[in-house]
Amino acid sequence: MLTNQIISWYLQNKRDLPWRETKDPYKIWISEIMLQQTRVATAIDYFNRFMHQFPTISDLAKAKEQEVLKLWQGLGYYSRARNLHETAKTIHTKYKGIFPKSHKDILALKGIGTYTAAAIASFAFNLPYAAVDGNVYRVLSRLYGIEKAIDSAEGKKYFQKLANETMNNARPEIYNQAIIEFGALQCIPRNPKCEICPLLSTCYAYSNKLVEQLPVKSKQIKTKNRYFYYLFLSCKSRFLVEKREIKDIWKNLYQYPLIEYDKAISTDKLIQTIEWKKLFGNQNLIIRRVSGEVIHKLSHQNLHTVFIHIEMNIDSLKNKYQIIDFSEISDYPFPKLIEDHLNNIILNNT
Ligand code: SF4
């Protein structure tokens, strides 16, 4: 009954999305990974560009990692793009470019967790695995009045079991899509549209005035503050970059020379630090511009960033950094923070 109501709501309200017009597991996989980190409207553009450049798994497998990261630029969570690439290579070699069809084999692929495996298995192959994402947690917790924390191991297990039981085994593909869409459009986090909800009469949270309290989360993850001083060291149209190779955010993306400090400091103090001296020795440099603080928010980090522009003889640092020209920036993947700064410079020089 409940499943039929959700499916019937879905058939009348669903959005037309490019990855909904297909049963191709490759396309579904890419869209699901993109949707884990961005809004649908943004994902559509990225998805279309990605499919244009890598129409098949084998095209993706044969690409250079730098190309994949460049296409992912701005989406964030770059480890997901690196995993996608790795997994495409696995499918290309181990499965001859054909996406595995069993839930067990899909789940064994790198970067594919319980939710994504269930989504691919059900959307592409109509297999009876309930895909439980944030939308589904919200809908089920409200409908059934469940107060178990959705971020606890116990809660996750409980909701997965409930979702499996609730799922209409005969139509897992449509049901999974329907309940996710229902959570995304109807039973939304703030001010859900209860008055026009087809499940109003059976909804526990609505009858018990618990809509705003559900779902329950146990922990609030603390946000860490980091202080980045990016040195934009340029000479005419050339400037210095480095590839981030450490195990941290933005692995294998490019950035300007960076001094990270444990607290905010003034430029006067920065030029007295060991890091600055290591880089420039006692060179007399003319600082052209110091930006105001830009706060770049990641999921659990706030990057307090200042850009310091110095024009200098950058060849003196070419052993430590890479020199690139403005005409080459489309070849390099940059974090959004650097991309925005570069765009500003281009804008101010045109
Ligand atoms: S009545 Fe409100 S809270 Fe309950 S399922 Fe519908 S939209 Fe969600």
Tab-separated table of C-alpha atoms and ligand atoms in Angstrom:
chain	number	residue	atom	x	y	z
A	1	MET	CA	0.000	0.000	0.000
A	2	LEU	CA	2.634	2.488	1.144
A	3	THR	CA	4.967	1.561	-1.690
A	4	ASN	CA	2.180	1.929	-4.233
A	5	GLN	CA	1.335	5.396	-2.897
A	6	ILE	CA	4.963	6.494	-3.130
A	7	ILE	CA	5.309	5.056	-6.637
A	8	SER	CA	2.127	6.723	-7.783
A	9	TRP	CA	3.311	10.069	-6.315
A	10	TYR	CA	6.609	9.549	-8.152
A	11	LEU	CA	5.015	8.910	-11.514
A	12	GLN	CA	3.184	12.215	-11.256
A	13	ASN	CA	5.986	14.323	-9.782
A	14	LYS	CA	9.368	12.990	-10.854
A	15	ARG	CA	11.888	15.240	-12.509
A	16	ASP	CA	13.214	14.412	-15.967
A	17	LEU	CA	16.897	13.786	-15.403
A	18	PRO	CA	19.411	12.512	-17.950
A	19	TRP	CA	20.408	9.495	-15.854
A	20	ARG	CA	16.772	8.470	-15.451
A	21	GLU	CA	16.390	7.854	-19.152
A	22	THR	CA	18.790	4.947	-19.074
A	23	LYS	CA	19.423	1.513	-17.632
A	24	ASP	CA	23.117	1.795	-18.386
A	25	PRO	CA	24.899	0.968	-15.103
A	26	TYR	CA	27.893	3.093	-16.094
A	27	LYS	CA	25.743	6.234	-16.417
A	28	ILE	CA	23.833	5.430	-13.240
A	29	TRP	CA	27.080	4.912	-11.352
A	30	ILE	CA	28.577	8.230	-12.490
A	31	SER	CA	25.385	10.127	-11.690
A	32	GLU	CA	25.133	8.563	-8.233
A	33	ILE	CA	28.703	9.495	-7.326
A	34	MET	CA	28.142	13.065	-8.552
A	35	LEU	CA	24.872	13.356	-6.650
A	36	GLN	CA	26.554	12.421	-3.384
A	37	GLN	CA	28.236	15.782	-3.345
A	38	THR	CA	26.237	18.259	-5.330
A	39	ARG	CA	22.771	19.513	-6.137
A	40	VAL	CA	20.880	17.951	-9.030
A	41	ALA	CA	21.002	21.157	-11.124
A	42	THR	CA	24.808	21.291	-10.902
A	43	ALA	CA	25.210	17.545	-11.429
A	44	ILE	CA	23.351	17.681	-14.764
A	45	ASP	CA	26.042	19.845	-16.395
A	46	TYR	CA	28.896	17.794	-14.965
A	47	PHE	CA	27.184	14.564	-15.981
A	48	ASN	CA	26.609	15.694	-19.568
A	49	ARG	CA	30.214	16.890	-19.930
A	50	PHE	CA	31.523	13.676	-18.401
A	51	MET	CA	29.473	11.488	-20.740
A	52	HIS	CA	30.521	13.572	-23.716
A	53	GLN	CA	34.200	13.102	-22.890
A	54	PHE	CA	34.003	9.508	-21.606
A	55	PRO	CA	30.988	7.874	-23.262
A	56	THR	CA	31.979	4.364	-22.133
A	57	ILE	CA	33.721	2.766	-19.155
A	58	SER	CA	36.656	1.918	-21.383
A	59	ASP	CA	37.019	5.573	-22.449
A	60	LEU	CA	37.198	6.519	-18.785
A	61	ALA	CA	39.632	3.688	-18.025
A	62	LYS	CA	41.995	4.863	-20.768
A	63	ALA	CA	41.955	8.528	-19.698
A	64	LYS	CA	44.765	10.176	-17.756
A	65	GLU	CA	43.947	10.876	-14.100
A	66	GLN	CA	44.633	14.573	-14.702
A	67	GLU	CA	41.883	14.677	-17.379
A	68	VAL	CA	39.395	13.057	-15.021
A	69	LEU	CA	40.256	15.458	-12.200
A	70	LYS	CA	39.992	18.422	-14.566
A	71	LEU	CA	36.491	17.392	-15.534
A	72	TRP	CA	35.634	16.947	-11.864
A	73	GLN	CA	37.024	20.393	-10.984
A	74	GLY	CA	34.575	22.291	-8.775
A	75	LEU	CA	32.654	19.228	-7.622
A	76	GLY	CA	34.899	18.590	-4.617
A	77	TYR	CA	35.599	15.244	-2.936
A	78	TYR	CA	38.305	14.487	-5.470
A	79	SER	CA	39.039	11.071	-3.962
A	80	ARG	CA	35.727	10.014	-5.488
A	81	ALA	CA	36.950	10.975	-8.952
A	82	ARG	CA	40.184	9.065	-8.388
A	83	ASN	CA	38.204	6.012	-7.220
A	84	LEU	CA	35.928	6.264	-10.263
A	85	HIS	CA	38.952	6.188	-12.491
A	86	GLU	CA	40.480	3.230	-10.641
A	87	THR	CA	37.227	1.315	-10.789
A	88	ALA	CA	36.786	2.012	-14.494
A	89	LYS	CA	40.215	0.482	-15.037
A	90	THR	CA	39.227	-2.574	-12.989
A	91	ILE	CA	36.022	-3.040	-14.996
A	92	HIS	CA	37.925	-2.530	-18.241
A	93	THR	CA	40.481	-5.232	-17.439
A	94	LYS	CA	38.692	-7.662	-15.125
A	95	TYR	CA	35.230	-7.514	-16.738
A	96	LYS	CA	36.265	-6.597	-20.306
A	97	GLY	CA	34.583	-3.194	-19.998
A	98	ILE	CA	31.189	-4.636	-19.046
A	99	PHE	CA	29.726	-3.470	-15.739
A	100	PRO	CA	29.262	-6.456	-13.382
A	101	LYS	CA	25.646	-7.482	-12.958
A	102	SER	CA	25.597	-9.048	-9.498
A	103	HIS	CA	25.142	-6.989	-6.343
A	104	LYS	CA	28.110	-8.768	-4.724
A	105	ASP	CA	30.468	-7.885	-7.569
A	106	ILE	CA	29.208	-4.292	-7.720
A	107	LEU	CA	29.706	-3.842	-3.979
A	108	ALA	CA	33.263	-5.169	-4.243
A	109	LEU	CA	34.267	-2.310	-6.572
A	110	LYS	CA	36.410	0.453	-5.106
A	111	GLY	CA	34.470	3.571	-4.106
A	112	ILE	CA	31.081	1.834	-4.280
A	113	GLY	CA	29.435	1.553	-0.879
A	114	THR	CA	26.199	-0.020	0.298
A	115	TYR	CA	23.960	2.762	-0.998
A	116	THR	CA	25.560	3.095	-4.445
A	117	ALA	CA	25.696	-0.673	-4.965
A	118	ALA	CA	21.988	-0.965	-4.156
A	119	ALA	CA	21.170	1.993	-6.410
A	120	ILE	CA	23.064	0.528	-9.393
A	121	ALA	CA	21.793	-3.023	-8.779
A	122	SER	CA	18.179	-1.869	-8.569
A	123	PHE	CA	18.082	0.979	-11.138
A	124	ALA	CA	20.058	-0.879	-13.805
A	125	PHE	CA	19.277	-4.540	-13.124
A	126	ASN	CA	16.035	-4.373	-11.115
A	127	LEU	CA	17.597	-6.352	-8.260
A	128	PRO	CA	15.820	-6.216	-4.874
A	129	TYR	CA	18.258	-4.108	-2.835
A	130	ALA	CA	16.920	-1.091	-0.970
A	131	ALA	CA	19.018	2.024	-1.591
A	132	VAL	CA	19.066	4.026	1.641
A	133	ASP	CA	20.371	7.573	1.324
A	134	GLY	CA	19.682	10.680	3.429
A	135	ASN	CA	16.291	11.104	1.762
A	136	VAL	CA	15.214	7.585	2.617
A	137	TYR	CA	16.365	7.910	6.237
A	138	ARG	CA	14.273	11.046	6.550
A	139	VAL	CA	11.124	9.622	4.951
A	140	LEU	CA	11.202	6.349	6.904
A	141	SER	CA	12.056	7.959	10.221
A	142	ARG	CA	9.126	10.352	9.873
A	143	LEU	CA	6.624	7.897	8.472
A	144	TYR	CA	7.279	5.301	11.168
A	145	GLY	CA	8.364	7.674	13.955
A	146	ILE	CA	11.812	6.101	14.397
A	147	GLU	CA	14.067	7.860	16.843
A	148	LYS	CA	17.185	5.774	16.325
A	149	ALA	CA	20.143	7.911	15.290
A	150	ILE	CA	20.728	7.610	11.554
A	151	ASP	CA	24.485	8.062	11.983
A	152	SER	CA	24.901	5.241	14.494
A	153	ALA	CA	25.797	1.679	13.492
A	154	GLU	CA	22.632	0.414	15.165
A	155	GLY	CA	20.466	3.002	13.422
A	156	LYS	CA	21.962	2.266	10.006
A	157	LYS	CA	21.336	-1.440	10.415
A	158	TYR	CA	17.791	-0.830	11.590
A	159	PHE	CA	16.900	1.525	8.721
A	160	GLN	CA	18.451	-0.786	6.118
A	161	LYS	CA	16.335	-3.693	7.411
A	162	LEU	CA	13.197	-1.558	7.458
A	163	ALA	CA	13.897	-0.261	3.950
A	164	ASN	CA	14.358	-3.834	2.683
A	165	GLU	CA	11.069	-4.866	4.248
A	166	THR	CA	9.223	-1.795	2.965
A	167	MET	CA	10.503	-2.182	-0.569
A	168	ASN	CA	8.188	-3.601	-3.102
A	169	ASN	CA	10.245	-6.561	-4.298
A	170	ALA	CA	8.420	-6.712	-7.577
A	171	ARG	CA	9.518	-3.207	-8.606
A	172	PRO	CA	12.738	-2.308	-6.785
A	173	GLU	CA	13.976	-0.085	-9.593
A	174	ILE	CA	11.000	2.241	-9.526
A	175	TYR	CA	10.411	2.055	-5.764
A	176	ASN	CA	13.970	3.032	-4.868
A	177	GLN	CA	13.870	5.979	-7.249
A	178	ALA	CA	10.433	6.936	-5.960
A	179	ILE	CA	11.250	7.088	-2.247
A	180	ILE	CA	14.502	8.982	-2.902
A	181	GLU	CA	12.639	11.514	-5.043
A	182	PHE	CA	9.874	11.732	-2.452
A	183	GLY	CA	12.471	12.706	0.165
A	184	ALA	CA	14.149	15.159	-2.189
A	185	LEU	CA	10.971	17.010	-3.256
A	186	GLN	CA	8.170	16.313	-0.812
A	187	CYS	CA	9.431	15.177	2.588
A	188	ILE	CA	12.259	17.710	2.584
A	189	PRO	CA	14.424	18.498	5.636
A	190	ARG	CA	12.881	21.876	6.550
A	191	ASN	CA	9.184	22.631	6.080
A	192	PRO	CA	8.147	19.407	4.330
A	193	LYS	CA	4.967	19.723	2.273
A	194	CYS	CA	2.800	17.792	4.716
A	195	GLU	CA	-0.463	19.511	3.770
A	196	ILE	CA	-0.314	18.096	0.266
A	197	CYS	CA	1.306	14.775	1.210
A	198	PRO	CA	-0.430	11.580	0.059
A	199	LEU	CA	0.909	9.825	3.196
A	200	LEU	CA	-0.371	12.425	5.646
A	201	SER	CA	-2.986	10.171	7.245
A	202	THR	CA	-0.482	7.415	7.997
A	203	CYS	CA	2.530	9.566	8.909
A	204	TYR	CA	3.569	9.069	12.551
A	205	ALA	CA	5.694	12.224	12.732
A	206	TYR	CA	2.895	14.405	11.407
A	207	SER	CA	0.263	13.055	13.811
A	208	ASN	CA	2.671	13.317	16.739
A	209	LYS	CA	4.156	16.716	15.874
A	210	LEU	CA	7.619	15.231	15.472
A	211	VAL	CA	8.310	16.283	11.897
A	212	GLU	CA	11.005	18.825	12.821
A	213	GLN	CA	12.669	16.438	15.302
A	214	LEU	CA	13.111	13.576	12.859
A	215	PRO	CA	15.414	12.119	11.735
A	216	VAL	CA	17.699	12.049	14.780
A	217	LYS	CA	21.469	12.412	14.525
A	218	SER	CA	23.784	11.529	17.406
A	219	LYS	CA	26.948	13.403	16.666
A	220	GLN	CA	27.720	16.789	15.353
A	221	ILE	CA	31.065	16.567	13.628
A	222	LYS	CA	33.357	19.394	14.690
A	223	THR	CA	34.542	21.762	12.007
A	224	LYS	CA	38.268	22.317	11.851
A	225	ASN	CA	39.737	25.720	10.996
A	226	ARG	CA	42.864	25.862	8.808
A	227	TYR	CA	44.824	28.926	7.728
A	228	PHE	CA	46.156	28.954	4.178
A	229	TYR	CA	48.491	31.589	2.781
A	230	TYR	CA	48.698	31.076	-0.959
A	231	LEU	CA	51.591	32.722	-2.730
A	232	PHE	CA	50.686	33.708	-6.240
A	233	LEU	CA	54.195	34.098	-7.624
A	234	SER	CA	54.093	35.355	-11.169
A	235	CYS	CA	56.175	36.761	-13.952
A	236	LYS	CA	54.095	38.236	-16.808
A	237	SER	CA	51.707	35.455	-17.872
A	238	ARG	CA	53.578	32.664	-16.050
A	239	PHE	CA	53.154	31.565	-12.463
A	240	LEU	CA	54.163	28.797	-10.083
A	241	VAL	CA	52.106	25.771	-9.080
A	242	GLU	CA	52.653	22.487	-7.305
A	243	LYS	CA	50.791	19.218	-7.286
A	244	ARG	CA	49.326	18.293	-3.904
A	245	GLU	CA	50.611	14.821	-3.310
A	246	ILE	CA	50.137	14.497	0.414
A	247	LYS	CA	47.319	12.480	1.974
A	248	ASP	CA	44.986	15.373	2.596
A	249	ILE	CA	42.269	17.285	0.764
A	250	TRP	CA	42.716	17.810	-3.014
A	251	LYS	CA	45.220	15.024	-3.625
A	252	ASN	CA	46.733	15.315	-7.130
A	253	LEU	CA	45.175	18.720	-7.783
A	254	TYR	CA	47.322	21.782	-8.413
A	255	GLN	CA	47.730	24.803	-6.193
A	256	TYR	CA	50.005	27.818	-5.718
A	257	PRO	CA	52.914	27.545	-3.279
A	258	LEU	CA	51.285	27.325	0.119
A	259	ILE	CA	52.242	28.242	3.631
A	260	GLU	CA	49.803	26.731	6.094
A	261	TYR	CA	49.834	28.174	9.585
A	262	ASP	CA	48.046	27.029	12.733
A	263	LYS	CA	46.375	30.406	13.269
A	264	ALA	CA	45.673	33.629	11.412
A	265	ILE	CA	48.733	35.867	11.098
A	266	SER	CA	49.474	39.167	9.411
A	267	THR	CA	51.621	39.369	6.288
A	268	ASP	CA	54.291	41.169	8.338
A	269	LYS	CA	54.534	38.136	10.614
A	270	LEU	CA	54.283	35.692	7.728
A	271	ILE	CA	57.390	37.087	6.065
A	272	GLN	CA	59.317	36.375	9.241
A	273	THR	CA	58.354	32.696	9.422
A	274	ILE	CA	60.830	29.894	8.742
A	275	GLU	CA	58.617	28.693	5.854
A	276	TRP	CA	58.838	32.078	4.141
A	277	LYS	CA	62.608	32.316	4.687
A	278	LYS	CA	63.072	28.764	3.350
A	279	LEU	CA	61.337	29.806	0.190
A	280	PHE	CA	62.748	33.235	-0.423
A	281	GLY	CA	65.841	33.536	1.777
A	282	ASN	CA	66.616	37.192	2.210
A	283	GLN	CA	65.318	38.283	-1.195
A	284	ASN	CA	63.792	41.713	-1.227
A	285	LEU	CA	60.360	41.112	-2.659
A	286	ILE	CA	57.675	43.539	-3.631
A	287	ILE	CA	54.266	42.319	-2.598
A	288	ARG	CA	51.777	43.530	-5.202
A	289	ARG	CA	48.598	42.579	-3.461
A	290	VAL	CA	47.279	40.845	-0.357
A	291	SER	CA	43.682	39.697	-0.625
A	292	GLY	CA	41.182	39.869	2.180
A	293	GLU	CA	40.443	36.599	3.955
A	294	VAL	CA	38.415	34.172	1.856
A	295	ILE	CA	36.685	31.433	3.862
A	296	HIS	CA	36.323	28.307	1.781
A	297	LYS	CA	34.032	25.780	3.440
A	298	LEU	CA	34.492	22.070	2.984
A	299	SER	CA	32.363	19.451	4.701
A	300	HIS	CA	34.282	19.546	7.989
A	301	GLN	CA	36.908	22.194	7.424
A	302	ASN	CA	36.897	25.942	7.041
A	303	LEU	CA	39.881	27.130	5.042
A	304	HIS	CA	40.711	30.714	6.010
A	305	THR	CA	42.655	31.763	2.966
A	306	VAL	CA	44.722	34.776	1.992
A	307	PHE	CA	46.269	35.183	-1.476
A	308	ILE	CA	49.534	37.077	-1.651
A	309	HIS	CA	50.579	38.227	-5.080
A	310	ILE	CA	54.277	38.764	-5.724
A	311	GLU	CA	55.833	39.478	-9.088
A	312	MET	CA	59.334	38.083	-9.184
A	313	ASN	CA	61.878	36.057	-11.072
A	314	ILE	CA	60.017	32.750	-10.775
A	315	ASP	CA	62.759	30.828	-12.553
A	316	SER	CA	64.718	30.940	-9.312
A	317	LEU	CA	62.121	28.559	-7.812
A	318	LYS	CA	61.643	26.226	-10.749
A	319	ASN	CA	63.442	23.351	-8.999
A	320	LYS	CA	60.799	23.354	-6.312
A	321	TYR	CA	57.664	24.280	-8.253
A	322	GLN	CA	56.259	23.957	-11.736
A	323	ILE	CA	55.946	27.000	-13.988
A	324	ILE	CA	52.794	27.221	-16.048
A	325	ASP	CA	51.375	29.841	-18.363
A	326	PHE	CA	47.842	31.244	-18.235
A	327	SER	CA	47.239	29.705	-21.672
A	328	GLU	CA	47.735	26.252	-20.089
A	329	ILE	CA	45.358	26.435	-17.142
A	330	SER	CA	42.690	24.351	-18.868
A	331	ASP	CA	45.123	21.400	-18.720
A	332	TYR	CA	45.429	21.429	-14.948
A	333	PRO	CA	42.867	20.450	-12.308
A	334	PHE	CA	42.611	23.077	-9.558
A	335	PRO	CA	40.497	23.191	-6.408
A	336	LYS	CA	37.576	25.612	-6.732
A	337	LEU	CA	39.326	28.057	-4.398
A	338	ILE	CA	42.279	28.420	-6.787
A	339	GLU	CA	40.071	28.328	-9.871
A	340	ASP	CA	38.068	31.297	-8.540
A	341	HIS	CA	41.248	33.222	-7.805
A	342	LEU	CA	42.590	32.558	-11.310
A	343	ASN	CA	39.281	33.626	-12.844
A	344	ASN	CA	39.457	36.876	-10.889
A	345	ILE	CA	42.923	37.588	-12.176
A	346	ILE	CA	41.848	36.883	-15.751
A	347	LEU	CA	38.817	39.137	-15.279
A	348	ASN	CA	40.912	42.004	-13.878
A	349	ASN	CA	43.427	41.776	-16.686
A	350	THR	CA	40.898	41.843	-19.502
B	1	SF4	S1	3.291	14.015	6.125
B	1	SF4	FE1	5.031	15.371	6.074
B	1	SF4	S2	6.565	14.366	7.322
B	1	SF4	FE2	5.047	12.848	6.855
B	1	SF4	S3	5.813	11.813	5.028
B	1	SF4	FE3	4.465	13.438	4.335
B	1	SF4	S4	5.806	15.182	3.988
B	1	SF4	FE4	6.944	13.716	5.244
